[in-house]
Structure formats: structure tokens, C-alpha cells
Coordinates of N, CA and C in Angstrom, one line a residue:
Chain A
S1354 N 34.4 17.8 -105.9 CA 34.7 18.5 -104.7 C 36.2 18.3 -104.2
Y1355 N 36.8 19.0 -103.5 CA 38.0 19.1 -103.0 C 38.5 18.1 -102.0
E1356 N 39.5 17.5 -102.3 CA 39.5 16.8 -101.2 C 41.0 16.4 -100.9
L1357 N 41.3 15.6 -99.6 CA 42.7 15.2 -99.7 C 42.8 13.8 -98.9
T1358 N 43.5 12.6 -99.1 CA 43.6 11.1 -99.0 C 44.7 10.9 -98.2
Q1359 N 44.2 10.7 -97.1 CA 45.2 9.7 -96.3 C 45.0 8.6 -95.9
P1360 N 46.2 7.6 -95.9 CA 45.8 6.1 -94.9 C 45.2 6.4 -93.7
S1361 N 44.5 5.8 -92.9 CA 44.2 5.8 -91.7 C 44.7 5.7 -91.2
S1362 N 45.8 4.9 -91.3 CA 46.6 4.1 -90.2 C 48.3 3.7 -90.7
V1363 N 49.4 3.8 -90.2 CA 50.6 3.2 -90.8 C 51.1 2.4 -89.3
S1364 N 52.2 1.8 -89.4 CA 52.6 0.8 -88.2 C 53.9 1.1 -88.6
V1365 N 54.9 0.8 -87.4 CA 56.4 0.7 -87.6 C 56.9 0.3 -86.6
S1366 N 58.0 -0.1 -86.2 CA 58.8 -0.3 -85.3 C 59.3 0.4 -84.8
P1367 N 60.4 0.7 -83.4 CA 61.0 2.0 -83.0 C 62.1 2.0 -84.2
G1368 N 62.6 2.9 -84.4 CA 64.0 3.0 -85.4 C 63.5 2.9 -87.1
Q1369 N 62.3 2.2 -87.5 CA 62.5 2.6 -88.8 C 62.1 3.6 -89.1
T1370 N 61.8 3.7 -91.1 CA 60.9 5.0 -91.4 C 59.7 4.5 -91.4
A1371 N 58.8 5.8 -91.1 CA 57.5 5.6 -91.4 C 57.6 6.9 -92.8
R1372 N 56.3 6.6 -93.5 CA 55.9 7.1 -94.5 C 54.4 7.7 -94.7
I1373 N 54.1 8.6 -94.8 CA 52.5 8.7 -94.6 C 52.2 9.9 -95.7
T1374 N 51.5 9.3 -96.6 CA 50.8 10.1 -97.9 C 49.8 10.8 -97.7
C1375 N 49.5 11.9 -98.8 CA 48.3 12.5 -98.6 C 48.3 12.8 -100.0
S1376 N 47.7 12.7 -100.9 CA 47.0 13.1 -102.3 C 45.4 13.6 -102.3
G1377 N 45.6 14.6 -103.4 CA 44.5 15.5 -103.9 C 44.9 16.3 -105.2
D1378 N 44.0 16.4 -106.2 CA 44.4 17.3 -107.4 C 45.1 18.4 -106.8
V1379 N 44.4 18.9 -106.0 CA 44.9 20.4 -105.4 C 46.3 20.5 -105.0
L1380 N 46.7 19.8 -104.5 CA 48.1 19.3 -104.3 C 49.5 19.5 -105.8
T1381 N 48.9 19.1 -106.7 CA 49.8 19.6 -108.2 C 49.9 21.4 -108.3
N1382 N 49.0 22.4 -107.5 CA 49.5 23.4 -107.5 C 49.2 24.4 -106.5
T1383 N 49.5 23.6 -105.4 CA 49.3 24.4 -104.0 C 50.3 23.6 -103.0
Y1384 N 50.6 24.2 -101.9 CA 51.8 23.8 -101.2 C 50.7 23.3 -99.7
A1385 N 51.5 22.1 -99.3 CA 50.9 21.3 -98.1 C 51.7 21.9 -96.8
R1386 N 51.0 21.2 -96.0 CA 51.4 21.3 -94.4 C 51.2 20.3 -93.9
W1387 N 51.7 19.7 -92.9 CA 51.7 18.2 -92.0 C 51.5 19.0 -90.8
F1388 N 50.4 18.8 -89.9 CA 50.3 19.1 -88.6 C 50.4 17.7 -87.8
Q1389 N 51.1 17.4 -87.0 CA 51.1 16.2 -85.9 C 50.1 17.0 -84.2
Q1390 N 49.3 15.4 -84.2 CA 48.9 15.9 -83.1 C 48.5 14.3 -82.1
K1391 N 48.8 14.7 -80.7 CA 48.9 13.7 -80.1 C 47.8 13.6 -78.9
P1392 N 47.2 13.0 -78.0 CA 45.6 13.0 -77.6 C 45.8 14.0 -76.3
G1393 N 44.7 14.6 -76.8 CA 44.2 15.7 -75.6 C 45.1 16.7 -76.2
Q1394 N 45.9 17.1 -76.9 CA 46.6 18.4 -77.3 C 46.2 18.9 -78.6
A1395 N 46.2 20.2 -78.6 CA 46.1 21.0 -80.1 C 47.2 20.5 -81.1
P1396 N 46.6 20.5 -82.5 CA 47.7 20.3 -83.2 C 48.9 20.9 -83.2
L1397 N 50.0 20.7 -83.8 CA 51.4 21.3 -83.9 C 51.9 21.1 -85.5
L1398 N 52.3 22.2 -86.2 CA 53.1 22.6 -87.6 C 54.3 21.7 -87.6
I1399 N 54.1 20.5 -88.5 CA 55.9 20.4 -88.1 C 56.3 20.2 -89.7
I1400 N 55.7 20.7 -90.5 CA 56.3 20.5 -92.2 C 55.2 21.7 -92.7
Y1401 N 55.8 22.7 -93.2 CA 55.0 23.6 -94.4 C 55.9 24.0 -95.6
K1402 N 55.4 24.3 -96.5 CA 55.5 24.7 -98.1 C 56.2 23.3 -98.5
D1403 N 55.6 22.0 -98.3 CA 55.7 20.5 -98.8 C 57.0 20.3 -98.0
T1404 N 58.1 20.9 -97.7 CA 58.9 20.1 -97.4 C 60.2 20.5 -96.2
E1405 N 59.6 22.2 -95.6 CA 60.5 23.0 -94.9 C 59.9 22.5 -93.6
R1406 N 60.5 22.5 -92.6 CA 60.4 22.3 -91.4 C 60.9 23.5 -90.3
P1407 N 59.7 23.6 -89.5 CA 59.8 25.1 -88.7 C 60.7 24.6 -87.7
S1408 N 61.7 25.7 -87.2 CA 62.2 25.6 -86.0 C 61.9 24.3 -84.6
G1409 N 62.6 23.9 -84.5 CA 62.4 23.3 -83.5 C 61.6 21.7 -83.3
I1410 N 61.4 21.3 -84.6 CA 61.1 20.3 -85.4 C 62.2 19.6 -85.7
P1411 N 62.5 18.5 -84.5 CA 63.2 17.3 -85.0 C 64.0 17.0 -86.7
E1412 N 65.1 17.0 -87.1 CA 65.0 16.6 -88.3 C 64.5 15.2 -89.0
R1413 N 64.4 14.2 -88.2 CA 64.0 13.2 -88.6 C 62.5 13.3 -89.4
F1414 N 61.8 14.6 -88.6 CA 61.2 15.4 -89.6 C 61.0 15.3 -91.1
S1415 N 60.7 14.8 -92.3 CA 60.5 15.7 -93.6 C 59.6 15.3 -94.3
G1416 N 59.5 16.1 -95.4 CA 58.5 16.6 -96.3 C 59.1 16.4 -97.8
S1417 N 58.1 15.8 -98.8 CA 58.4 15.4 -100.0 C 57.2 15.9 -100.9
S1418 N 57.3 16.0 -102.0 CA 56.1 16.2 -103.2 C 56.6 15.9 -104.4
S1419 N 55.1 14.8 -105.0 CA 55.4 14.6 -106.3 C 54.1 14.3 -107.2
G1420 N 54.1 15.4 -108.0 CA 52.4 15.3 -108.5 C 51.7 15.6 -107.2
T1421 N 50.5 14.9 -107.8 CA 49.3 15.0 -106.6 C 49.4 14.6 -105.5
T1422 N 50.4 13.9 -104.9 CA 50.9 13.6 -103.7 C 52.4 14.0 -102.9
V1423 N 51.9 14.2 -101.7 CA 52.9 14.7 -100.7 C 53.1 13.6 -99.6
T1424 N 54.1 13.8 -99.1 CA 54.6 12.5 -98.3 C 55.3 12.9 -97.4
L1425 N 55.1 12.8 -95.8 CA 55.7 12.9 -94.9 C 56.7 11.9 -94.3
T1426 N 57.3 12.0 -94.2 CA 58.6 10.9 -93.6 C 59.2 10.6 -92.3
I1427 N 59.2 10.1 -91.4 CA 60.0 10.1 -90.2 C 60.9 9.0 -90.2
S1428 N 62.1 9.4 -90.1 CA 63.5 8.6 -90.2 C 63.8 8.1 -89.0
G1429 N 63.9 6.9 -88.6 CA 64.1 6.4 -87.1 C 63.0 7.3 -86.4
A1430 N 61.9 6.6 -86.6 CA 60.4 6.7 -85.8 C 60.9 6.4 -84.2
Q1431 N 60.0 7.2 -83.3 CA 60.4 6.8 -81.8 C 59.1 6.8 -81.5
V1432 N 58.8 6.6 -80.4 CA 58.2 6.1 -79.5 C 57.3 7.2 -79.3
E1433 N 57.6 8.3 -79.0 CA 57.0 9.8 -78.9 C 56.6 10.1 -79.9
D1434 N 56.9 9.9 -80.9 CA 56.3 10.0 -82.7 C 55.0 9.4 -82.7
E1435 N 54.5 8.7 -81.9 CA 52.6 8.0 -82.1 C 52.2 9.3 -81.9
A1436 N 51.4 9.3 -83.0 CA 50.3 10.7 -83.2 C 49.7 10.2 -84.0
D1437 N 48.5 11.6 -84.4 CA 47.8 11.3 -85.5 C 48.3 12.5 -86.3
Y1438 N 48.5 12.1 -87.2 CA 49.3 13.1 -88.5 C 48.3 13.9 -89.4
Y1439 N 48.0 15.0 -90.1 CA 47.0 15.7 -90.8 C 47.8 16.6 -91.7
C1440 N 47.7 16.2 -93.1 CA 48.1 17.4 -93.8 C 47.0 18.2 -94.2
F1441 N 47.5 19.1 -94.7 CA 46.7 20.6 -94.9 C 46.7 21.7 -96.0
S1442 N 45.7 21.9 -97.1 CA 46.0 22.6 -97.8 C 45.3 23.5 -98.2
A1443 N 45.4 24.5 -99.7 CA 44.0 25.3 -100.0 C 44.0 25.0 -101.5
T1444 N 43.0 25.6 -101.6 CA 42.5 26.1 -103.1 C 41.5 27.2 -103.5
D1445 N 41.5 27.7 -104.3 CA 40.3 28.9 -104.2 C 40.4 29.6 -102.8
N1446 N 38.8 29.4 -102.6 CA 38.5 29.9 -101.2 C 38.6 28.8 -100.0
I1447 N 38.9 27.8 -100.5 CA 38.7 26.4 -99.3 C 40.0 26.4 -98.8
R1448 N 39.7 25.7 -97.6 CA 41.2 25.1 -96.8 C 40.6 23.9 -96.9
M1449 N 41.7 22.7 -96.3 CA 40.8 21.1 -96.2 C 42.2 20.9 -95.6
F1450 N 41.3 19.5 -94.8 CA 42.7 18.7 -93.9 C 42.1 17.1 -94.7
G1451 N 43.2 16.3 -94.2 CA 43.2 15.5 -95.1 C 42.5 14.7 -94.0
G1452 N 42.3 13.4 -94.0 CA 41.4 12.5 -92.9 C 42.0 12.3 -91.7
G1453 N 43.5 12.5 -91.7 CA 44.4 11.6 -90.6 C 45.0 10.5 -90.8
T1454 N 46.2 10.5 -90.5 CA 46.6 9.2 -90.3 C 47.3 8.8 -88.5
K1455 N 46.7 8.0 -87.9 CA 47.0 7.2 -87.0 C 48.1 6.7 -87.0
L1456 N 49.5 7.1 -86.5 CA 50.9 6.7 -86.6 C 50.6 5.8 -85.2
T1457 N 51.1 4.5 -85.5 CA 51.5 3.4 -84.0 C 53.1 3.3 -84.5
V1458 N 53.8 3.3 -83.3 CA 55.2 3.4 -82.8 C 55.5 2.1 -82.1
L1459 N 55.7 0.6 -82.4 CA 55.5 -0.2 -81.4 C 56.4 -1.6 -81.8
Chain B
V29 N 52.3 35.0 -75.6 CA 51.8 34.9 -76.7 C 50.6 33.7 -77.3
Q30 N 49.6 33.7 -76.8 CA 48.4 33.0 -77.0 C 46.6 33.1 -77.4
L31 N 45.9 32.1 -77.8 CA 45.1 32.3 -78.3 C 43.6 31.2 -77.4
V32 N 43.3 32.2 -76.9 CA 42.0 31.3 -75.6 C 40.7 31.4 -76.0
E33 N 40.2 30.5 -76.4 CA 38.8 30.0 -77.0 C 37.6 30.0 -75.4
S34 N 36.8 30.9 -75.7 CA 35.3 30.4 -75.0 C 34.2 30.5 -75.8
G35 N 33.1 30.4 -75.1 CA 31.9 30.2 -75.5 C 31.2 29.1 -75.5
G36 N 32.3 27.7 -75.6 CA 30.8 26.6 -75.9 C 30.1 26.1 -74.8
G37 N 29.7 25.2 -75.0 CA 28.4 24.8 -73.9 C 28.0 23.6 -74.6
V38 N 26.5 23.5 -73.9 CA 25.4 22.5 -74.8 C 24.5 23.4 -75.0
V39 N 23.9 23.2 -76.2 CA 22.5 24.0 -76.9 C 21.9 22.9 -77.8
Q40 N 20.3 23.1 -77.8 CA 19.6 22.3 -78.6 C 19.7 22.8 -80.2
P41 N 19.6 21.8 -80.8 CA 19.3 21.8 -82.1 C 18.8 22.7 -82.8
G42 N 18.9 23.5 -83.6 CA 18.4 24.9 -84.3 C 18.5 26.1 -83.8
R43 N 19.5 26.1 -82.1 CA 19.5 27.1 -81.6 C 20.8 27.9 -81.9
S44 N 21.7 29.0 -81.4 CA 22.2 29.8 -81.8 C 23.4 29.9 -80.7
L45 N 24.6 29.9 -81.2 CA 26.1 29.9 -79.9 C 26.8 30.8 -80.6
R46 N 27.4 31.5 -80.0 CA 28.6 32.2 -80.8 C 29.9 32.0 -79.8
L47 N 31.0 31.5 -80.1 CA 32.4 31.3 -79.7 C 33.0 32.7 -79.5
S48 N 34.2 32.8 -79.1 CA 35.2 33.8 -78.7 C 36.4 33.5 -78.9
C49 N 37.4 34.2 -79.4 CA 38.8 33.8 -79.2 C 39.6 34.9 -79.2
A50 N 39.9 34.9 -78.1 CA 40.9 36.2 -77.3 C 41.8 36.0 -78.1
A51 N 42.7 36.8 -78.3 CA 44.5 36.8 -78.7 C 45.4 37.9 -77.6
S52 N 46.4 37.1 -77.4 CA 47.3 38.3 -76.9 C 48.6 37.9 -77.3
G53 N 49.7 38.9 -77.0 CA 50.9 38.4 -77.1 C 51.4 39.0 -78.1
F54 N 50.8 39.5 -79.3 CA 51.0 39.2 -80.6 C 50.2 40.4 -81.4
S55 N 50.5 41.2 -82.7 CA 49.7 42.1 -83.2 C 48.4 41.2 -83.9
F56 N 47.4 41.0 -83.2 CA 46.7 40.3 -83.6 C 46.1 40.9 -85.2
S57 N 46.0 42.1 -85.2 CA 45.1 42.4 -86.6 C 46.1 42.8 -88.0
D58 N 47.6 41.9 -87.7 CA 48.4 41.9 -88.9 C 48.2 39.9 -89.4
Y59 N 47.5 39.4 -88.9 CA 47.0 38.2 -89.3 C 45.5 37.8 -89.4
G60 N 45.8 36.4 -90.3 CA 44.2 35.6 -90.5 C 44.3 34.6 -89.9
I61 N 43.0 34.4 -89.2 CA 43.0 33.5 -88.3 C 41.5 32.3 -88.7
H62 N 41.8 31.2 -88.4 CA 41.1 30.0 -88.9 C 40.5 29.6 -87.4
W63 N 39.2 29.3 -87.7 CA 38.5 28.2 -86.9 C 38.7 26.7 -87.5
V64 N 38.7 25.9 -86.7 CA 38.9 24.5 -86.8 C 38.3 23.4 -85.8
R65 N 37.8 22.8 -86.6 CA 37.2 21.9 -85.0 C 37.1 20.4 -85.6
Q66 N 36.8 19.6 -84.3 CA 37.3 18.3 -84.4 C 36.0 17.4 -83.2
A67 N 35.4 16.7 -84.2 CA 33.9 16.1 -83.3 C 34.8 15.2 -82.5
P68 N 33.7 14.5 -81.8 CA 34.7 13.6 -80.5 C 35.0 12.1 -81.1
G69 N 36.5 11.8 -81.0 CA 36.7 10.6 -82.1 C 37.0 10.6 -83.4
K70 N 37.4 12.0 -83.8 CA 37.2 12.0 -85.1 C 38.4 13.4 -86.0
G71 N 38.4 13.4 -87.1 CA 39.6 14.3 -87.6 C 39.2 15.4 -87.8
L72 N 40.7 16.4 -87.8 CA 40.1 17.8 -87.6 C 39.3 18.3 -88.9
E73 N 39.0 19.3 -89.1 CA 38.0 20.0 -90.4 C 37.9 21.3 -90.0
W74 N 38.3 21.8 -91.1 CA 38.8 23.3 -91.4 C 37.2 23.9 -91.5
V75 N 37.0 25.1 -90.7 CA 35.7 25.7 -90.8 C 35.7 27.1 -91.5
A76 N 36.4 27.7 -90.9 CA 36.3 29.1 -91.6 C 37.8 29.8 -91.3
L77 N 37.9 30.9 -92.2 CA 38.9 31.8 -92.4 C 38.5 33.2 -92.4
I78 N 39.3 34.4 -91.5 CA 38.9 35.6 -91.9 C 40.6 36.4 -92.3
S79 N 40.6 37.4 -93.1 CA 41.6 37.7 -93.2 C 42.3 38.9 -91.8
Y80 N 42.9 39.4 -92.0 CA 43.7 40.3 -91.1 C 42.9 41.4 -90.5
D81 N 42.1 42.2 -91.7 CA 41.3 43.2 -91.6 C 39.8 42.8 -91.6
G82 N 39.5 41.6 -91.6 CA 38.0 41.1 -92.0 C 37.2 41.3 -93.1
S83 N 38.4 41.7 -93.9 CA 37.5 42.1 -95.2 C 37.3 40.7 -96.1
N84 N 38.0 39.7 -96.1 CA 37.7 38.5 -96.9 C 37.2 37.3 -95.6
K85 N 36.2 36.6 -96.1 CA 36.1 35.4 -95.4 C 35.6 34.4 -95.7
Y86 N 36.2 33.0 -95.9 CA 35.8 31.8 -96.2 C 35.6 30.8 -95.5
Y87 N 34.3 29.9 -96.2 CA 33.8 28.8 -95.2 C 33.9 27.8 -95.8
A88 N 33.6 26.6 -94.7 CA 33.8 24.9 -95.4 C 32.3 25.0 -95.7
D89 N 31.8 24.1 -96.8 CA 30.9 24.0 -97.6 C 29.9 23.5 -96.1
S90 N 30.1 22.7 -95.1 CA 29.2 22.3 -94.1 C 28.9 23.6 -93.3
V91 N 29.2 24.4 -92.9 CA 28.7 25.2 -91.9 C 28.3 26.9 -93.0
K92 N 28.3 26.9 -94.6 CA 28.2 27.7 -95.1 C 26.9 28.3 -95.2
G93 N 26.4 29.5 -94.7 CA 25.4 29.7 -94.7 C 24.6 29.8 -93.1
R94 N 25.3 29.0 -92.4 CA 25.0 29.1 -91.1 C 26.5 29.8 -89.8
F95 N 27.2 29.7 -90.3 CA 28.1 30.2 -89.3 C 28.6 31.4 -90.1
T96 N 29.2 32.6 -89.3 CA 29.7 33.8 -89.5 C 30.8 33.9 -89.1
I97 N 32.0 34.3 -89.5 CA 33.5 34.3 -88.8 C 33.6 36.2 -89.0
S98 N 33.9 36.6 -87.8 CA 34.2 38.0 -87.2 C 34.9 38.0 -86.6
R99 N 35.6 39.8 -87.0 CA 36.7 39.9 -85.3 C 36.6 41.1 -85.3
D100 N 37.0 41.7 -84.0 CA 37.2 43.0 -83.5 C 39.0 43.6 -83.0
N101 N 39.3 43.9 -84.2 CA 41.0 44.0 -83.9 C 41.3 44.9 -82.8
S102 N 39.7 45.8 -82.3 CA 40.3 47.2 -81.0 C 40.1 46.4 -80.4
K103 N 39.7 45.0 -79.9 CA 39.6 43.9 -79.0 C 40.4 42.6 -78.9
N104 N 41.3 42.9 -79.9 CA 42.2 41.3 -80.2 C 41.2 40.6 -80.2
T105 N 39.9 40.1 -80.8 CA 38.9 38.8 -80.5 C 38.8 38.8 -81.7
L106 N 38.4 37.2 -82.0 CA 37.8 36.7 -83.2 C 36.5 36.1 -82.4
F107 N 35.6 35.8 -83.4 CA 34.2 35.4 -83.2 C 33.7 34.3 -84.4
L108 N 33.1 33.5 -84.0 CA 32.3 32.5 -84.8 C 30.9 32.5 -84.3
H109 N 30.1 33.3 -85.2 CA 28.7 33.1 -84.4 C 27.9 31.6 -85.6
M110 N 27.5 31.0 -84.5 CA 27.0 29.7 -85.3 C 25.4 29.9 -85.2
N111 N 24.8 29.6 -86.1 CA 23.4 29.4 -86.3 C 22.7 28.0 -86.7
S112 N 21.4 27.8 -86.6 CA 20.8 26.8 -87.2 C 21.6 25.3 -86.6
L113 N 22.4 25.5 -85.5 CA 23.1 24.0 -85.0 C 22.4 22.8 -85.2
R114 N 23.6 21.6 -85.9 CA 22.8 20.5 -85.8 C 23.3 19.4 -85.0
P115 N 23.3 18.6 -84.6 CA 23.9 17.6 -83.9 C 25.6 17.4 -84.6
D116 N 25.5 16.9 -85.8 CA 26.7 17.0 -86.4 C 27.5 18.3 -86.2
D117 N 27.3 19.6 -85.9 CA 28.1 20.2 -85.3 C 28.7 20.2 -83.7
T118 N 28.4 19.0 -83.5 CA 28.9 18.6 -82.1 C 30.7 18.1 -82.1
A119 N 31.6 19.4 -81.5 CA 33.2 19.4 -81.7 C 33.9 19.9 -80.5
V120 N 35.3 19.8 -80.8 CA 36.1 21.0 -80.2 C 36.2 22.0 -81.1
Y121 N 36.0 23.1 -80.9 CA 36.1 24.1 -81.9 C 37.5 24.9 -81.3
Y122 N 38.4 25.0 -82.3 CA 39.9 25.6 -82.0 C 39.9 27.1 -83.0
C123 N 40.3 28.0 -82.5 CA 41.1 29.1 -83.3 C 42.7 29.0 -83.5
A124 N 43.1 29.1 -85.0 CA 44.6 28.9 -85.0 C 44.7 29.9 -85.9
M125 N 45.8 30.3 -85.6 CA 47.1 31.4 -86.0 C 47.9 30.5 -87.1
I126 N 47.9 30.5 -88.5 CA 48.9 29.2 -89.7 C 49.5 30.1 -90.6
V127 N 50.3 30.7 -90.2 CA 51.4 31.4 -90.9 C 52.6 31.2 -91.4
D128 N 52.8 31.0 -92.6 CA 54.3 30.1 -93.4 C 54.8 28.8 -92.0
D129 N 55.9 29.4 -91.4 CA 56.2 28.3 -91.0 C 56.0 28.3 -89.3
F130 N 54.6 29.0 -89.0 CA 54.7 29.4 -87.6 C 53.2 28.8 -87.6
D131 N 52.8 28.1 -86.5 CA 51.5 28.2 -85.9 C 50.9 28.6 -84.3
M132 N 49.8 28.6 -84.1 CA 49.3 28.9 -82.6 C 48.3 28.9 -82.8
W133 N 47.7 27.4 -81.6 CA 46.6 27.3 -81.6 C 46.3 27.4 -80.2
G134 N 44.7 27.9 -79.8 CA 43.8 27.8 -78.6 C 43.7 26.4 -78.2
Q135 N 43.3 26.4 -76.8 CA 43.5 25.0 -76.5 C 41.9 24.6 -76.7
G136 N 40.9 24.9 -77.2 CA 39.6 24.3 -77.8 C 38.6 24.7 -76.8
T137 N 37.3 24.8 -77.4 CA 36.4 25.0 -76.9 C 34.9 24.1 -77.1
M138 N 34.5 22.9 -76.3 CA 33.7 22.3 -76.8 C 32.2 22.5 -77.4
V139 N 31.6 22.5 -78.1 CA 30.4 22.7 -78.4 C 29.4 21.2 -78.7
T140 N 28.4 21.0 -77.8 CA 27.9 19.7 -77.5 C 26.1 20.2 -78.0
V141 N 25.7 20.1 -79.4 CA 24.1 19.9 -79.9 C 23.4 18.9 -79.7
S142 N 22.7 18.9 -78.7 CA 21.9 18.0 -78.0 C 20.5 18.3 -77.8
S143 N 19.5 17.5 -77.9 CA 18.1 17.8 -76.9 C 17.9 17.1 -76.0

């Protein structure tokens, strides 16, 4: 079965760099997206095509890819970045989300 | 420019429900649209995708054979027909357009499957 694996939680202090990984065999031949979701809100696209940032997304958010793993990096994390983060990808006829990572900035 | 879901509610196990997603402010018939759900306190789960013209439909294994995605481009509306509902289908259901560098989500509609 296809799946994307993320750590359940990551914790950093304000100003530090947060890294969230997403692993899965499908990532070797397909792009990933990253979504941010804050409590009570719909998700928001913050990275597409592994490394691209939509307009309006702060430059501190970046993405990278290597083999079966994609990584979301938040450089100089801020308190307002505290949220759940999900990777999203596709293969054949299936789309899938990773299990999500709760980022704590404290 | 928005997507607005409706049709959620409380339903008994084994019964059916139809969700709707009304689109406005953009050319609805040009885009594929997803249904994504989120159980209380849980992560996002992709449910289904329909192509811009309705000719291609894709489903998560967890709903295949029970849910049907459809669309009426003349009414700018997306549907999710849910049959044989189970307690583990309880979730907020979102419709979402996810295209290249752009995404748009509705506010979600809550479906509770309980006797």
C-alpha cells in the first residue's frame, strides 16, 4: 500500500529552524505538496512541486527533496507557525496525505 | 472566489447522505476538485477526486464502492454521494481545488455517523 510517513511532532524555540520530513516510496517519481493547518481552519498550501512556494507564503518556508524523502524547513520559526503540517502526493490513481506533524514553537 | 459545502448532519450507520459543494467566482468546469475529510482530532484524509469534465474519478480505498463523486458543471456544483455509512466516516468533509501553486478549500461540513 502507498503511504507517506511523517513524525507526529516537532518542537523548536522561536527563531530556531524546524525541519519536518515526509517519507514514502512514491516520492521518488512524483512531487509533494505541503499544507499548513491551524486549529479551526482549512488547510493552506505552502509548498508545491517539492520546493516551490506560492505567492504570499513567507520566505522562511522552504522545501527540499532527496530520494524517498521530502523535507519542509521553517527557517527562524515564529510563534504563529505553530500548526499541523501535512505532506500530500499522488501515485497512479491515488492521492494521499501524510499523517501530519504538530509543530510546537515555544 | 469560494467553495461552500453543505449537506452534512447526523445519520445512522448504514444510511446514505449526499454532500454538495457550490463553487463561485471562478471557472468551475476547468478544474478537478477533491473531497478531503478530517475525523475529530485526526489528520487529513484524501477521499476522492473528479476531473474537470467528470470523466475520471478516483477514490481512496476506504470509501471505494460506497462513495460516489460527481459534478454538475451547469450548476457549478460538486457532489459526494455516501452510502453504507459507518461510524468511522464521521468527519468534517472539505471540497478543495488544488492546482499547481494554488489551493482553495471550503469551510467544511460535519458528518456524524451514529445510532
